Amino acid sequence: AFLSANLLAVTANGAAFVGWLFVPTYLVDELGRSTFTGGAVLAATPAATALVAPVAGRLSDRWGPAAVAAAGLVVLTAGLAMGGLVAPTASVPGLGLAMALVGVGVGLFTVPNMAYVFASLPADRQGVAGGVTQTMRTMGIVVGVGLLSRFFAANQGLGFGRDLGRTFLAAAAVTGVGAAVSGLRAWLPGELRMGE
């Protein structure tokens, strides 16, 4: 239970970082939009996360952390897929909405997944759970930046918008697999249901 939750945290945080990594460059340098516009589009992600996270805790108490975390990954996947579809069109509102969906997905995923991590260890190991969870979040960002940058560089050639679209879709494919794995946690007996 502890391992699965932390690996999912690496996956979610790494994939979600695609927008933060490439969207500012796309909007400001490629499309010539203002830095304010670029910042506003990026702000959609943390704003949506902040709004949804408290609700995620209540949903987790009612439906169980694995199911709500899986739902968060589904929404995250939808936001990344939307980013993949709208990036080639250069739609600033579309990218803003995609980034907001990414934020909703992260908010729905993070709170119940952390609950799952903490419930998977005994009370005297909660400090370990918290430390490892924070490390996995950071590791996800670092690994995500490395792999997404590599993917973007290896698939250049169609223009920045289309290249970005393909990178968003690759990240969506990864989180889609993560959503399936998280959903399985809600149905498996024994150790993988400890968070519930």
mmCIF file of C-alpha atoms in Angstrom:
data_model
loop_
_atom_site.group_PDB
_atom_site.id
_atom_site.type_symbol
_atom_site.label_atom_id
_atom_site.label_comp_id
_atom_site.label_asym_id
_atom_site.label_seq_id
_atom_site.Cartn_x
_atom_site.Cartn_y
_atom_site.Cartn_z
ATOM 1 C CA ALA A 1 0.000 0.000 0.000
ATOM 2 C CA PHE A 2 2.795 2.394 0.933
ATOM 3 C CA LEU A 3 4.758 1.653 -2.250
ATOM 4 C CA SER A 4 1.795 1.906 -4.613
ATOM 5 C CA ALA A 5 0.674 5.256 -3.190
ATOM 6 C CA ASN A 6 4.140 6.754 -3.411
ATOM 7 C CA LEU A 7 4.715 5.530 -6.965
ATOM 8 C CA LEU A 8 1.391 7.058 -7.959
ATOM 9 C CA ALA A 9 2.495 10.339 -6.360
ATOM 10 C CA VAL A 10 5.645 10.305 -8.499
ATOM 11 C CA THR A 11 3.525 9.643 -11.598
ATOM 12 C CA ALA A 12 0.897 12.302 -10.920
ATOM 13 C CA ASN A 13 3.311 15.065 -9.972
ATOM 14 C CA GLY A 14 5.653 14.302 -12.855
ATOM 15 C CA ALA A 15 2.917 14.285 -15.475
ATOM 16 C CA ALA A 16 1.157 17.361 -14.109
ATOM 17 C CA PHE A 17 4.343 19.376 -14.470
ATOM 18 C CA VAL A 18 4.120 19.360 -18.297
ATOM 19 C CA GLY A 19 2.083 22.555 -18.241
ATOM 20 C CA TRP A 20 4.383 24.398 -15.872
ATOM 21 C CA LEU A 21 7.377 23.331 -17.916
ATOM 22 C CA PHE A 22 6.255 24.281 -21.432
ATOM 23 C CA VAL A 23 3.140 26.473 -21.371
ATOM 24 C CA PRO A 24 4.916 29.721 -20.315
ATOM 25 C CA THR A 25 7.422 29.389 -23.143
ATOM 26 C CA TYR A 26 4.643 28.610 -25.582
ATOM 27 C CA LEU A 27 2.412 31.506 -24.570
ATOM 28 C CA VAL A 28 5.044 34.203 -24.099
ATOM 29 C CA ASP A 29 7.874 33.296 -26.476
ATOM 30 C CA GLU A 30 6.029 31.473 -29.238
ATOM 31 C CA LEU A 31 2.618 33.185 -29.281
ATOM 32 C CA GLY A 32 3.789 36.604 -28.107
ATOM 33 C CA ARG A 33 1.312 36.851 -25.219
ATOM 34 C CA SER A 34 2.103 38.978 -22.186
ATOM 35 C CA THR A 35 3.816 37.564 -19.118
ATOM 36 C CA PHE A 36 0.628 38.428 -17.225
ATOM 37 C CA THR A 37 -1.349 36.133 -19.539
ATOM 38 C CA GLY A 38 1.226 33.387 -19.119
ATOM 39 C CA GLY A 39 1.110 33.755 -15.350
ATOM 40 C CA ALA A 40 -2.691 33.783 -15.284
ATOM 41 C CA VAL A 41 -2.877 30.536 -17.251
ATOM 42 C CA LEU A 42 -0.350 28.915 -14.907
ATOM 43 C CA ALA A 43 -2.223 30.211 -11.848
ATOM 44 C CA ALA A 44 -5.262 28.178 -12.916
ATOM 45 C CA THR A 45 -3.590 24.984 -11.680
ATOM 46 C CA PRO A 46 -2.806 25.907 -8.047
ATOM 47 C CA ALA A 47 -6.033 27.898 -7.736
ATOM 48 C CA ALA A 48 -8.096 24.890 -8.780
ATOM 49 C CA THR A 49 -6.069 22.607 -6.505
ATOM 50 C CA ALA A 50 -6.649 24.896 -3.520
ATOM 51 C CA LEU A 51 -10.408 24.959 -4.159
ATOM 52 C CA VAL A 52 -10.771 21.204 -4.592
ATOM 53 C CA ALA A 53 -8.406 19.806 -1.936
ATOM 54 C CA PRO A 54 -10.741 20.405 1.055
ATOM 55 C CA VAL A 55 -13.590 18.715 -0.816
ATOM 56 C CA ALA A 56 -11.299 15.795 -1.650
ATOM 57 C CA GLY A 57 -10.769 15.133 2.045
ATOM 58 C CA ARG A 58 -14.497 14.889 2.698
ATOM 59 C CA LEU A 59 -15.028 12.689 -0.365
ATOM 60 C CA SER A 60 -12.173 10.463 0.777
ATOM 61 C CA ASP A 61 -13.827 9.985 4.179
ATOM 62 C CA ARG A 62 -17.037 8.949 2.466
ATOM 63 C CA TRP A 63 -15.871 6.879 -0.517
ATOM 64 C CA GLY A 64 -12.380 5.785 0.531
ATOM 65 C CA PRO A 65 -9.022 7.269 -0.456
ATOM 66 C CA ALA A 66 -8.223 4.834 -3.283
ATOM 67 C CA ALA A 67 -11.441 5.555 -5.174
ATOM 68 C CA VAL A 68 -11.161 9.340 -4.808
ATOM 69 C CA ALA A 69 -7.459 9.287 -5.739
ATOM 70 C CA ALA A 70 -8.383 7.292 -8.845
ATOM 71 C CA ALA A 71 -11.048 9.866 -9.720
ATOM 72 C CA GLY A 72 -8.437 12.593 -9.317
ATOM 73 C CA LEU A 73 -6.131 10.809 -11.731
ATOM 74 C CA VAL A 74 -8.990 10.470 -14.226
ATOM 75 C CA VAL A 75 -9.597 14.240 -14.058
ATOM 76 C CA LEU A 76 -5.855 14.887 -14.299
ATOM 77 C CA THR A 77 -5.723 12.661 -17.378
ATOM 78 C CA ALA A 78 -8.644 14.566 -18.903
ATOM 79 C CA GLY A 79 -6.896 17.906 -18.272
ATOM 80 C CA LEU A 80 -3.660 16.687 -19.833
ATOM 81 C CA ALA A 81 -5.534 15.238 -22.817
ATOM 82 C CA MET A 82 -7.360 18.533 -23.258
ATOM 83 C CA GLY A 83 -4.005 20.315 -23.194
ATOM 84 C CA GLY A 84 -2.851 17.954 -25.914
ATOM 85 C CA LEU A 85 -5.840 18.812 -28.074
ATOM 86 C CA VAL A 86 -5.873 22.595 -27.575
ATOM 87 C CA ALA A 87 -2.121 23.321 -27.627
ATOM 88 C CA PRO A 88 -1.907 23.009 -31.444
ATOM 89 C CA THR A 89 -4.811 25.473 -31.810
ATOM 90 C CA ALA A 90 -3.026 28.178 -29.764
ATOM 91 C CA SER A 91 -6.205 28.705 -27.718
ATOM 92 C CA VAL A 92 -5.285 30.611 -24.555
ATOM 93 C CA PRO A 93 -8.707 30.018 -22.902
ATOM 94 C CA GLY A 94 -8.457 26.344 -23.847
ATOM 95 C CA LEU A 95 -5.026 26.044 -22.266
ATOM 96 C CA GLY A 96 -6.310 27.860 -19.180
ATOM 97 C CA LEU A 97 -9.175 25.405 -18.838
ATOM 98 C CA ALA A 98 -6.840 22.459 -19.363
ATOM 99 C CA MET A 99 -4.513 23.776 -16.662
ATOM 100 C CA ALA A 100 -7.486 24.246 -14.318
ATOM 101 C CA LEU A 101 -8.566 20.632 -14.914
ATOM 102 C CA VAL A 102 -5.021 19.522 -14.148
ATOM 103 C CA GLY A 103 -5.291 21.437 -10.861
ATOM 104 C CA VAL A 104 -8.642 19.827 -10.023
ATOM 105 C CA GLY A 105 -7.151 16.409 -10.720
ATOM 106 C CA VAL A 106 -4.092 17.075 -8.561
ATOM 107 C CA GLY A 107 -6.292 18.335 -5.732
ATOM 108 C CA LEU A 108 -8.600 15.323 -5.875
ATOM 109 C CA PHE A 109 -5.635 12.939 -6.026
ATOM 110 C CA THR A 110 -3.180 14.349 -3.496
ATOM 111 C CA VAL A 111 -5.264 14.518 -0.315
ATOM 112 C CA PRO A 112 -6.688 10.962 -0.422
ATOM 113 C CA ASN A 113 -3.426 9.513 -1.672
ATOM 114 C CA MET A 114 -1.629 11.034 1.312
ATOM 115 C CA ALA A 115 -4.297 9.570 3.584
ATOM 116 C CA TYR A 116 -3.638 6.218 1.940
ATOM 117 C CA VAL A 117 0.110 6.568 2.616
ATOM 118 C CA PHE A 118 -0.391 7.486 6.280
ATOM 119 C CA ALA A 119 -2.894 4.673 6.849
ATOM 120 C CA SER A 120 -0.499 2.128 5.362
ATOM 121 C CA LEU A 121 2.015 2.536 8.218
ATOM 122 C CA PRO A 122 1.619 2.213 11.979
ATOM 123 C CA ALA A 123 1.229 5.337 14.119
ATOM 124 C CA ASP A 124 4.878 5.324 15.221
ATOM 125 C CA ARG A 125 6.001 5.547 11.576
ATOM 126 C CA GLN A 126 3.938 8.587 10.551
ATOM 127 C CA GLY A 127 7.040 10.799 10.380
ATOM 128 C CA VAL A 128 8.536 8.384 7.867
ATOM 129 C CA ALA A 129 5.305 8.452 5.868
ATOM 130 C CA GLY A 130 5.307 12.248 5.722
ATOM 131 C CA GLY A 131 8.965 12.511 4.781
ATOM 132 C CA VAL A 132 8.772 9.900 2.047
ATOM 133 C CA THR A 133 5.586 11.424 0.641
ATOM 134 C CA GLN A 134 7.217 14.841 0.308
ATOM 135 C CA THR A 135 10.301 13.257 -1.259
ATOM 136 C CA MET A 136 8.150 11.381 -3.785
ATOM 137 C CA ARG A 137 6.354 14.576 -4.749
ATOM 138 C CA THR A 138 9.681 16.303 -5.405
ATOM 139 C CA MET A 139 11.057 13.249 -7.179
ATOM 140 C CA GLY A 140 7.997 13.203 -9.418
ATOM 141 C CA ILE A 141 8.623 16.796 -10.461
ATOM 142 C CA VAL A 142 12.315 16.148 -11.122
ATOM 143 C CA VAL A 143 11.686 12.932 -13.054
ATOM 144 C CA GLY A 144 8.798 14.551 -14.915
ATOM 145 C CA VAL A 145 10.910 17.523 -15.997
ATOM 146 C CA GLY A 146 13.658 15.202 -17.224
ATOM 147 C CA LEU A 147 11.450 12.757 -19.103
ATOM 148 C CA LEU A 148 9.025 15.309 -20.528
ATOM 149 C CA SER A 149 11.890 17.519 -21.727
ATOM 150 C CA ARG A 150 13.491 14.508 -23.342
ATOM 151 C CA PHE A 151 10.219 13.463 -24.971
ATOM 152 C CA PHE A 152 9.574 16.991 -26.240
ATOM 153 C CA ALA A 153 13.095 17.282 -27.678
ATOM 154 C CA ALA A 154 12.902 13.871 -29.350
ATOM 155 C CA ASN A 155 9.538 14.648 -30.969
ATOM 156 C CA GLN A 156 10.150 18.149 -32.286
ATOM 157 C CA GLY A 157 9.435 18.983 -35.880
ATOM 158 C CA LEU A 158 5.758 19.847 -36.225
ATOM 159 C CA GLY A 159 5.942 23.264 -34.586
ATOM 160 C CA PHE A 160 5.926 24.151 -30.886
ATOM 161 C CA GLY A 161 2.145 23.886 -30.465
ATOM 162 C CA ARG A 162 1.880 20.423 -31.989
ATOM 163 C CA ASP A 163 5.029 19.236 -30.243
ATOM 164 C CA LEU A 164 3.581 20.475 -26.945
ATOM 165 C CA GLY A 165 0.295 18.743 -27.770
ATOM 166 C CA ARG A 166 2.073 15.418 -28.206
ATOM 167 C CA THR A 167 3.912 15.913 -24.910
ATOM 168 C CA PHE A 168 0.631 16.622 -23.102
ATOM 169 C CA LEU A 169 -0.875 13.454 -24.622
ATOM 170 C CA ALA A 170 2.127 11.352 -23.558
ATOM 171 C CA ALA A 171 1.709 12.623 -19.990
ATOM 172 C CA ALA A 172 -2.019 11.835 -20.185
ATOM 173 C CA ALA A 173 -1.250 8.251 -21.214
ATOM 174 C CA VAL A 174 0.938 7.816 -18.129
ATOM 175 C CA THR A 175 -1.661 9.204 -15.728
ATOM 176 C CA GLY A 176 -4.350 7.090 -17.400
ATOM 177 C CA VAL A 177 -2.398 3.990 -16.398
ATOM 178 C CA GLY A 178 -1.994 5.463 -12.920
ATOM 179 C CA ALA A 179 -5.767 5.968 -12.676
ATOM 180 C CA ALA A 180 -6.337 2.298 -13.478
ATOM 181 C CA VAL A 181 -3.800 1.210 -10.851
ATOM 182 C CA SER A 182 -5.342 3.510 -8.245
ATOM 183 C CA GLY A 183 -8.812 2.222 -9.075
ATOM 184 C CA LEU A 184 -7.620 -1.338 -8.496
ATOM 185 C CA ARG A 185 -6.551 -0.405 -4.966
ATOM 186 C CA ALA A 186 -10.193 0.207 -4.089
ATOM 187 C CA TRP A 187 -11.152 -3.343 -5.060
ATOM 188 C CA LEU A 188 -8.228 -5.452 -3.921
ATOM 189 C CA PRO A 189 -8.448 -7.230 -0.562
ATOM 190 C CA GLY A 190 -6.017 -7.041 2.296
ATOM 191 C CA GLU A 191 -2.972 -4.805 2.340
ATOM 192 C CA LEU A 192 -3.970 -2.556 -0.580
ATOM 193 C CA ARG A 193 -7.191 -1.586 1.229
ATOM 194 C CA MET A 194 -5.388 -0.399 4.348
ATOM 195 C CA GLY A 195 -6.039 3.253 3.510
ATOM 196 C CA GLU A 196 -9.772 2.603 3.514
#
